[in-house]
XYZ file of C-alpha atoms in Angstrom:
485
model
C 146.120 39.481 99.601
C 143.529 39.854 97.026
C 144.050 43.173 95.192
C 141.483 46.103 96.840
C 137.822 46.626 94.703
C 138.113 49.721 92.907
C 136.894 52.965 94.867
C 134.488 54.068 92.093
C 131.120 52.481 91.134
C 128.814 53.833 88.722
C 125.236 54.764 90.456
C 126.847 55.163 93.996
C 129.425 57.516 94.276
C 129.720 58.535 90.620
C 127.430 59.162 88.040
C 129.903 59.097 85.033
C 133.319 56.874 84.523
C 134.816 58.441 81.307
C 137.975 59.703 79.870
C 139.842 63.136 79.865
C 142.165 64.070 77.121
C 143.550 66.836 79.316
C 143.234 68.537 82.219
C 144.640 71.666 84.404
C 143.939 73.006 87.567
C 143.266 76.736 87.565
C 144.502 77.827 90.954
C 142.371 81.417 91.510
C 140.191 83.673 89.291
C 142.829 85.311 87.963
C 144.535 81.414 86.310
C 140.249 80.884 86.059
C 139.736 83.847 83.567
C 142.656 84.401 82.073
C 142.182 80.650 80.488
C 138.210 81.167 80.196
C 138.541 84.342 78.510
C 141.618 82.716 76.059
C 138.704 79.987 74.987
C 135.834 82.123 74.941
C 136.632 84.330 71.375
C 137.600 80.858 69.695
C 134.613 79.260 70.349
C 132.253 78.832 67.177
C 128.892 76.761 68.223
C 128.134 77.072 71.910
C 128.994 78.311 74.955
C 126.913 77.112 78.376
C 127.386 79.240 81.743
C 125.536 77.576 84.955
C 126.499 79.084 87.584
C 124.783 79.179 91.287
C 125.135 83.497 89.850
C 126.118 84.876 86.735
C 126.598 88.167 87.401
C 127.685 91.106 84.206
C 129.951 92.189 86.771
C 132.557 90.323 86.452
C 135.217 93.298 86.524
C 136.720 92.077 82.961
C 139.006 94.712 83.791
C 141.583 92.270 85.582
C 141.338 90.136 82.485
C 142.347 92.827 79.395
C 142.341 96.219 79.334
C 140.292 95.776 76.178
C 137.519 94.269 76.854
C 134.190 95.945 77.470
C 133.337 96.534 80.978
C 130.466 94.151 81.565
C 129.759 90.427 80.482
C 126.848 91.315 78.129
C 128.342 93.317 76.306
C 131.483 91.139 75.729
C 128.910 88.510 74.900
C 127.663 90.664 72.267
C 130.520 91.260 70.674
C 131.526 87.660 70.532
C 128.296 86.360 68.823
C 128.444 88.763 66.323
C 128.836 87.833 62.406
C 129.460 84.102 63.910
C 126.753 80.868 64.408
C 127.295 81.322 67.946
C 124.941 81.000 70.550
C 125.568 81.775 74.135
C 123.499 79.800 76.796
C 123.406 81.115 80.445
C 121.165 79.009 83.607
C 121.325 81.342 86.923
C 119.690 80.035 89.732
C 116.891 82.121 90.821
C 117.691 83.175 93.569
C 115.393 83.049 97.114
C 113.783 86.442 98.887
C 116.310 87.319 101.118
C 119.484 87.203 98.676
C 118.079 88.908 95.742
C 119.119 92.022 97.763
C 122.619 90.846 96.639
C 121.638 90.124 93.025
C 122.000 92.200 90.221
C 118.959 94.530 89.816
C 116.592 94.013 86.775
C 119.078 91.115 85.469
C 116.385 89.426 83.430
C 115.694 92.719 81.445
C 118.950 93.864 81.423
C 120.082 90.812 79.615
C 117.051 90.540 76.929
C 117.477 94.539 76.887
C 121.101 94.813 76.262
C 122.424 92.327 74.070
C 121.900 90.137 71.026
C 118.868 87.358 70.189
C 121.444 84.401 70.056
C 123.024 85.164 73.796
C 119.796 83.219 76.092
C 119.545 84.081 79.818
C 117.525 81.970 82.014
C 117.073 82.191 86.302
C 116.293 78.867 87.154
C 113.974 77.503 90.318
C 114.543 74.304 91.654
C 111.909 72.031 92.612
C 112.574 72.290 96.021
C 112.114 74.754 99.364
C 115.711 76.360 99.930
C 117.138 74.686 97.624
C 119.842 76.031 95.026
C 121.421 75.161 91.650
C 124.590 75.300 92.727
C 127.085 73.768 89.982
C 129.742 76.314 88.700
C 130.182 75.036 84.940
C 131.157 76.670 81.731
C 131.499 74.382 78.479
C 133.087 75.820 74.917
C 131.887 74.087 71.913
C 131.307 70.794 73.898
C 135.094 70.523 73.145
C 136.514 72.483 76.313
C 134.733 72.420 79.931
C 135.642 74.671 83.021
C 133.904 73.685 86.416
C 134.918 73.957 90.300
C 134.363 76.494 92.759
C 134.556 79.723 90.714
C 130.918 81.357 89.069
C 131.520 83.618 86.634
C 130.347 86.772 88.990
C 131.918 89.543 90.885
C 134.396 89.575 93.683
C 135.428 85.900 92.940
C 138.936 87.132 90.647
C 142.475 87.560 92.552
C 145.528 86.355 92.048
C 147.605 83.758 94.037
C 149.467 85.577 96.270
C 146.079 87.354 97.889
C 147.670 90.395 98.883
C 145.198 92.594 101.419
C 146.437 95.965 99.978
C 146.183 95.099 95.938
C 144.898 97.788 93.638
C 143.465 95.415 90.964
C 141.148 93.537 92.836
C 138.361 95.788 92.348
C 134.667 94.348 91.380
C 132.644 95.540 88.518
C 130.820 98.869 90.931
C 134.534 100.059 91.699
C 134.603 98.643 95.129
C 137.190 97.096 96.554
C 136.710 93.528 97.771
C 138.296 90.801 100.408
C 141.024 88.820 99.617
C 139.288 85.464 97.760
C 141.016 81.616 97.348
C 139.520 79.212 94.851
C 140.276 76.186 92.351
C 138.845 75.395 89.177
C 139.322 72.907 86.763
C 139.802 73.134 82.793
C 139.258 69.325 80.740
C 138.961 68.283 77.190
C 138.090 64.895 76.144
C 135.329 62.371 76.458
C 133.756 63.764 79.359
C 133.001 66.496 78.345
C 130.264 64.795 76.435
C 128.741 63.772 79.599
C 129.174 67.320 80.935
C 127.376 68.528 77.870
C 124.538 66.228 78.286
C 124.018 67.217 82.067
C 123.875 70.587 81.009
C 121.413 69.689 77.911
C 118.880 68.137 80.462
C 118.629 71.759 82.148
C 118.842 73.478 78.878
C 115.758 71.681 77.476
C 113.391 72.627 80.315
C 113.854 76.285 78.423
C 114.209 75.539 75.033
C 114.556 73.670 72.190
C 118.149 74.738 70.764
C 120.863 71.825 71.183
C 124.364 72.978 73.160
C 126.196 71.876 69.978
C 129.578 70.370 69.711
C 131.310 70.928 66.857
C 134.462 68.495 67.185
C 136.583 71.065 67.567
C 139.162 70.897 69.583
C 139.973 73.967 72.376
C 142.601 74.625 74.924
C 143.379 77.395 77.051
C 146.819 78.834 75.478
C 147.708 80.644 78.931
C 147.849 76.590 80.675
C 149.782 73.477 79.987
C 147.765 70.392 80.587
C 148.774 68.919 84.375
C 147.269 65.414 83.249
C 146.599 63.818 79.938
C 144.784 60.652 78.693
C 143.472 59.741 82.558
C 140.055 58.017 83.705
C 137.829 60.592 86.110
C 134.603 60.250 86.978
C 131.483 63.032 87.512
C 129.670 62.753 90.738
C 126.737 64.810 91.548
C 124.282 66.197 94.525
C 120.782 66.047 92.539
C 117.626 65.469 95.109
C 115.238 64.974 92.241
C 117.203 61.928 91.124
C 118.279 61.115 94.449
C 121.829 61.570 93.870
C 124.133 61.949 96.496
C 127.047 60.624 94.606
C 129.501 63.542 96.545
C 128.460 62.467 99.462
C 129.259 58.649 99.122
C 132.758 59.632 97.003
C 133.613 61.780 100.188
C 132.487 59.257 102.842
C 134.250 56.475 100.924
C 137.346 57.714 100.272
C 137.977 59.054 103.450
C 137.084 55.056 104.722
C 140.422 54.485 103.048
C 142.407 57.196 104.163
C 145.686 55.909 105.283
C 148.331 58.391 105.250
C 147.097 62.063 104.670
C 143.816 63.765 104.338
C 143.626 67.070 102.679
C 140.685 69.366 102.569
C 140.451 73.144 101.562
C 136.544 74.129 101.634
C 134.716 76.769 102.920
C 132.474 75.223 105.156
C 132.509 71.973 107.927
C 129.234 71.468 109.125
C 128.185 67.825 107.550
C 127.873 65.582 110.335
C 128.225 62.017 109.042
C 131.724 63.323 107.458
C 132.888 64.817 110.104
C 132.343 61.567 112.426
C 134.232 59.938 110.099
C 137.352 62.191 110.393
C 137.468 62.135 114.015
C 137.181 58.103 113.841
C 140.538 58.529 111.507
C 142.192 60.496 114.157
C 141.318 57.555 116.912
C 143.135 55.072 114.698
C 147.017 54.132 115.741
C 148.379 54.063 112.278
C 145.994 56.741 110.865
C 146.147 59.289 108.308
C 147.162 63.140 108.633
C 144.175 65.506 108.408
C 144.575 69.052 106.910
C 141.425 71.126 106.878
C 142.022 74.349 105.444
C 138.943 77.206 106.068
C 138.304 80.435 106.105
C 138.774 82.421 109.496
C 135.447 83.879 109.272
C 132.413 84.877 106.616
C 131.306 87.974 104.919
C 127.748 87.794 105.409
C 126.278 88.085 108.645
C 123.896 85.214 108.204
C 126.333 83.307 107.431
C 128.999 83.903 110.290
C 125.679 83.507 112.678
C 124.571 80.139 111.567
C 128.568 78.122 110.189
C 130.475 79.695 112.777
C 128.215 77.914 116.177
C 128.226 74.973 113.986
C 131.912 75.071 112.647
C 132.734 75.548 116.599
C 131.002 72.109 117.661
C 133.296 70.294 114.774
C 136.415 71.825 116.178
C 136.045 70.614 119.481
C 134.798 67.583 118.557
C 137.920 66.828 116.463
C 140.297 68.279 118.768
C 138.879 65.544 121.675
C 139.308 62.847 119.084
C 142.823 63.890 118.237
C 144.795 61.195 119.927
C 147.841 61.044 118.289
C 148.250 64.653 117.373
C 147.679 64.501 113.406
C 144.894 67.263 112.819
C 145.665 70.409 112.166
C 142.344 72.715 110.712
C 144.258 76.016 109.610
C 143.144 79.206 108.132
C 145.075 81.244 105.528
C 146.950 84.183 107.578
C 148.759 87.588 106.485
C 150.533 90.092 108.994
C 149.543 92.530 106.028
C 146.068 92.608 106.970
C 144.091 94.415 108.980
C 141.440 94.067 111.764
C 138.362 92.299 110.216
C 140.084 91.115 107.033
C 140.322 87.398 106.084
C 141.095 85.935 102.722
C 138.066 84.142 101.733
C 138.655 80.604 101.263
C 136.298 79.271 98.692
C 137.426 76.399 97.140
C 136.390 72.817 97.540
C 138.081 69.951 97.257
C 139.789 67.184 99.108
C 142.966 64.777 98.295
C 143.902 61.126 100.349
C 147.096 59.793 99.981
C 147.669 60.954 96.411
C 145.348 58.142 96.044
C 142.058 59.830 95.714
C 140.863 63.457 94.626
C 137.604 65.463 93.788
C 136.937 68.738 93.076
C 134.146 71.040 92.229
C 131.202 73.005 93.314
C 129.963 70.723 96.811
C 130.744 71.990 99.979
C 130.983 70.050 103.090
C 127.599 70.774 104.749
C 124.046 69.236 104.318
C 123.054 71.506 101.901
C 125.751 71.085 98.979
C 125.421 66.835 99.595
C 121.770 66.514 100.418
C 119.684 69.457 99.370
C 121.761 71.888 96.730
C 122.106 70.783 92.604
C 126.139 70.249 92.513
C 128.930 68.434 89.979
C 132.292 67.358 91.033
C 134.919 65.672 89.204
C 136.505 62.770 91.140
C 139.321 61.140 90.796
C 140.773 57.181 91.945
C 144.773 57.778 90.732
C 145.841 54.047 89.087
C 149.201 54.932 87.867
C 151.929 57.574 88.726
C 151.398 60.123 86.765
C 147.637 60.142 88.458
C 149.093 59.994 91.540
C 152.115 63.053 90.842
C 149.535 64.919 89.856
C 147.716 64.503 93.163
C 150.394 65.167 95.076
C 151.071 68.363 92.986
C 148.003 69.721 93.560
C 148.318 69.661 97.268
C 152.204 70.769 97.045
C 150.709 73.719 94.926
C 148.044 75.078 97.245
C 150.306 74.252 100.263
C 153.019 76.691 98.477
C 150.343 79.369 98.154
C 149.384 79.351 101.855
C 152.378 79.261 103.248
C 153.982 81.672 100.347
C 157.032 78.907 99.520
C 158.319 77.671 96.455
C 156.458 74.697 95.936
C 159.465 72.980 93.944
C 161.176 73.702 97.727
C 158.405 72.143 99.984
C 158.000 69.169 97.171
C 161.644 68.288 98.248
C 160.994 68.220 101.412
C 158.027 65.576 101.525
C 159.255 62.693 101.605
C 158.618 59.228 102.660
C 159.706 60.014 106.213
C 157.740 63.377 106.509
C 154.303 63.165 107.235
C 151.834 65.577 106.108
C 151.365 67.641 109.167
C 155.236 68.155 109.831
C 155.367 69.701 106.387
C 152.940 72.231 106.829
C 154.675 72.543 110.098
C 157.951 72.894 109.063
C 157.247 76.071 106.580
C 154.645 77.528 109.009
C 156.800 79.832 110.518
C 157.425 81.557 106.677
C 157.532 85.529 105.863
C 154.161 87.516 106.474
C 151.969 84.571 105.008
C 150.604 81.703 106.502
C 148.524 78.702 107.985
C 147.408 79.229 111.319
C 145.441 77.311 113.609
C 141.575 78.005 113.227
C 140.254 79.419 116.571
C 136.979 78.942 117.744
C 134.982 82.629 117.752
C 132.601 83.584 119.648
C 129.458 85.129 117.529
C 128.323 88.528 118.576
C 124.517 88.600 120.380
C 123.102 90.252 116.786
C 124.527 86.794 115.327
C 123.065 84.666 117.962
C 119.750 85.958 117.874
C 119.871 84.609 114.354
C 121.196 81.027 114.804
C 117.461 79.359 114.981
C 117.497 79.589 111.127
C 120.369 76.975 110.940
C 117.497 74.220 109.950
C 116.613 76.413 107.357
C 119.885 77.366 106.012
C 122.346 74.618 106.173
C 119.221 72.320 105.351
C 119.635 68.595 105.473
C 116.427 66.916 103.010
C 115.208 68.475 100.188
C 111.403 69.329 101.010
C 109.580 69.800 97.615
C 108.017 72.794 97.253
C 104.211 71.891 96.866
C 104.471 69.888 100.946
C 106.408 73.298 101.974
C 103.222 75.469 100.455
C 100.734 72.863 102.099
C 102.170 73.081 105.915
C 101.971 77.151 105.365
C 98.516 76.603 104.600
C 97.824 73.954 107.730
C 99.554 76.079 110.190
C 97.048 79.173 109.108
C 93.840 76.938 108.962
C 95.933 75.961 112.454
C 95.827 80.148 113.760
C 92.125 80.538 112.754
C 90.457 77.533 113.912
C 92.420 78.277 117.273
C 91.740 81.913 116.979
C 88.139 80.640 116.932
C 88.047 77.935 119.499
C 89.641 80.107 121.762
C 86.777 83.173 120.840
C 83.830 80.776 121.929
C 85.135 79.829 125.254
């Protein structure tokens, strides 16, 4: 039979085929900084943060005792007596988050540290709509992007224990437990990477994000992968990019064996038909969804949590042959209330096909939101090992097992779901089947603003503006009308 077309195609589901030199995965903030913070003091031209929040603080803290307590000032410090400057696009955040949002951030940042370290909030061209990408690029020569912004309450370390003393934000408060991936690459694409973030940069100024052709690597990581072909797919309305979306809804087309999927939302419709049509199939694939047992913020629990609800029971009727299980991280060391947070978003098929990065799997992140992802088609076996390790990896976490131990035990006879099932029943930590809650009557009162929140087409702001101004015309004229009669 004639050999299968290749999975990726430029202008559909990727924007960028190009080359990595190498590339880690940094499982939690704690792997995140600890290489982000190695790279940082080396770097000699440019560094770019874009990040959905960039937030001083971090709690740099966790990363060394020595460092000052807040990201400006460590920025300061690092531009100093060098040609450095230090680039950083926040999304602007709308009305009702700014509560959440550093106060004064804009002065505080021209205030408190030097003229070569630029802080920008961005708006995006359209109504609800975010920037949403979590990137960080060194000297053009060494990129960081995934799930992770470099903000508070996002570092902890892999075993996520409910009672740890370090995980303390930048205020002193203690925070939730909090899962996430990010990725660290050198090479080619980071050339691309740099470009995508030069577009942004030059709608606020005219400096160039220079690379210097140096070459950076974290010292705390080993590469996982070297000399591979990856691609860059993004969510971008303006362009009407929905690359993510068409990598996800591809891939999981040729889904054969397992799908695996950590994310902290399930709420996009078109992807979720597609799972359950893999569960109908006779021969189909496994599918792991990994997500977080609840939310932090109320809004949130009142508007994912009906919709997440809908999914599960949709899935569960589909479920022929027994091969989903959607699982949420669990520790008998917790207590009533407390969840890790799973934050992370990616999704590997078959150790065939993998992406990660900053789209999650509702409307928002693949229709509406500004998001990058790097994607992967494995053609070789180290491609597909390091597929496979990845999954083995966060599996390991979860279920607090030696990966080394459950990578023995999948083999060609054991599918994905027995795995999981077979080290399920493991010492204090665990997967366990996601529930579906019931939202409390505060919540539901809430749950008309799902249009509005998990939005699925990117209105531009000026037609948003205009039907504010119709529906008042609308009042008075009626106001009016009914006044005569």
């Amino acid at each position: 039979s004639k050999m299968k077309e290749p999975l990726l195609r430029k202008g559909h589901n990727c924007w960028r085929i190009s080359q990595v030199e190498k590339l880690a995965l940094l499982f939690d903030g704690e792997n995140y900084y600890k290489a982000l913070f190695d790279v940082l003091p080396k770097s000699k031209s440019s560094i770019v943060v874009a990040g959905w929040e960039v937030d001083s603080r971090v709690g740099l803290q966790n990363v060394s005792p020595d460092y000052p307590k807040d990201l400006r000032s460590f920025f300061t410090k690092l531009v100093k007596n060098k040609h450095l400057h230090v680039f950083i696009l926040s999304w602007r955040p709308a009305l009702y988050l700014k509560f959440d949002r550093e106060l004064f951030a804009k002065f505080r940042w021209w205030n408190n540290t030097n003229s070569k370290v630029h802080y920008w909030q961005d708006k995006t061209p359209f109504t609800f709509s975010s920037y949403h990408e979590k990137i960080c690029l060194v000297d053009g020569s060494c990129a960081f992007l995934g799930g992770m912004d470099l903000t508070k309450r996002r570092w902890d370390t892999q075993s996520h224990k409910f009672d740890s003393q370090e995980r303390i934000d930048g205020d002193g408060q203690s925070y939730q437990p909090v899962h996430d991936v990010q990725l660290v690459l050198s090479g080619k694409i980071n050339d691309d990477i740099r470009e995508f973030l030069q577009e942004r940069l030059s709608l606020k100024s005219d400096k160039k994000v220079e690379s210097n052709g140096s070459k950076i690597w974290p010292s705390t990581h080993q590469p996982t992968l070297t000399n591979s072909t990856v691609a860059l797919s993004r969510t971008d309305p303006k362009k009407m990019a929905w690359e993510i979306e068409a990598f996800y809804i591809d891939a999981l087309k040729r889904a054969k064996n397992y799908i695996f999927i950590e994310n902290q939302y399930l709420s996009h419709e078109e992807i979720t038909n597609i799972l359950g049509d893999k569960l109908k199939e006779l021969d189909g694939p496994d599918v792991i969804i990994v997500l977080p047992l609840s939310y932090p913020g109320f809004f949130e629990r009142a508007i994912f949590i009906k919709e997440r609800n809908k999914i599960l029971t949709k899935l569960k009727k589909k479920d022929a042959f027994n091969r989903l299980l959607i699982v949420y991280p669990e520790d008998i060391h917790k207590k009533k209330n407390e969840f890790i947070v799973v934050h992370s978003k990616l999704m590997a098929i078959d150790d065939m096909f993998f992406t990660l990065g900053s789209a999650n799997l509702n409307h928002r992140s693949l229709r509406v939101d500004n998001e990058l992802n790097l994607c992967m088609e494995a053609s070789n076996n180290n491609e597909r090992e390091f597929i496979r390790d990845a999954v083995s990896e966060l599996l390991a976490e979860h279920l607090a097992v030696k990966k080394e131990m459950l990578k023995a035990d999948w083999t060609e006879s054991v599918s994905l779901k027995k795995l999981v099932e077979g080290f399920q029943k493991s010492n204090g930590k665990t997967l366990v089947a996601l529930p579906c809650t019931e939202n409390t009557t505060s919540e539901k009162l809430f749950q008309w603003l799902l249009p509005f929140v998990d939005i699925k087409f990117a209105l531009p702001k000026s037609y948003f503006n205009l039907g504010i101004l119709l529906s008042l015309a609308l009042l008075v004229f009626a106001a009016r009308f009914l006044y005569e009669i």
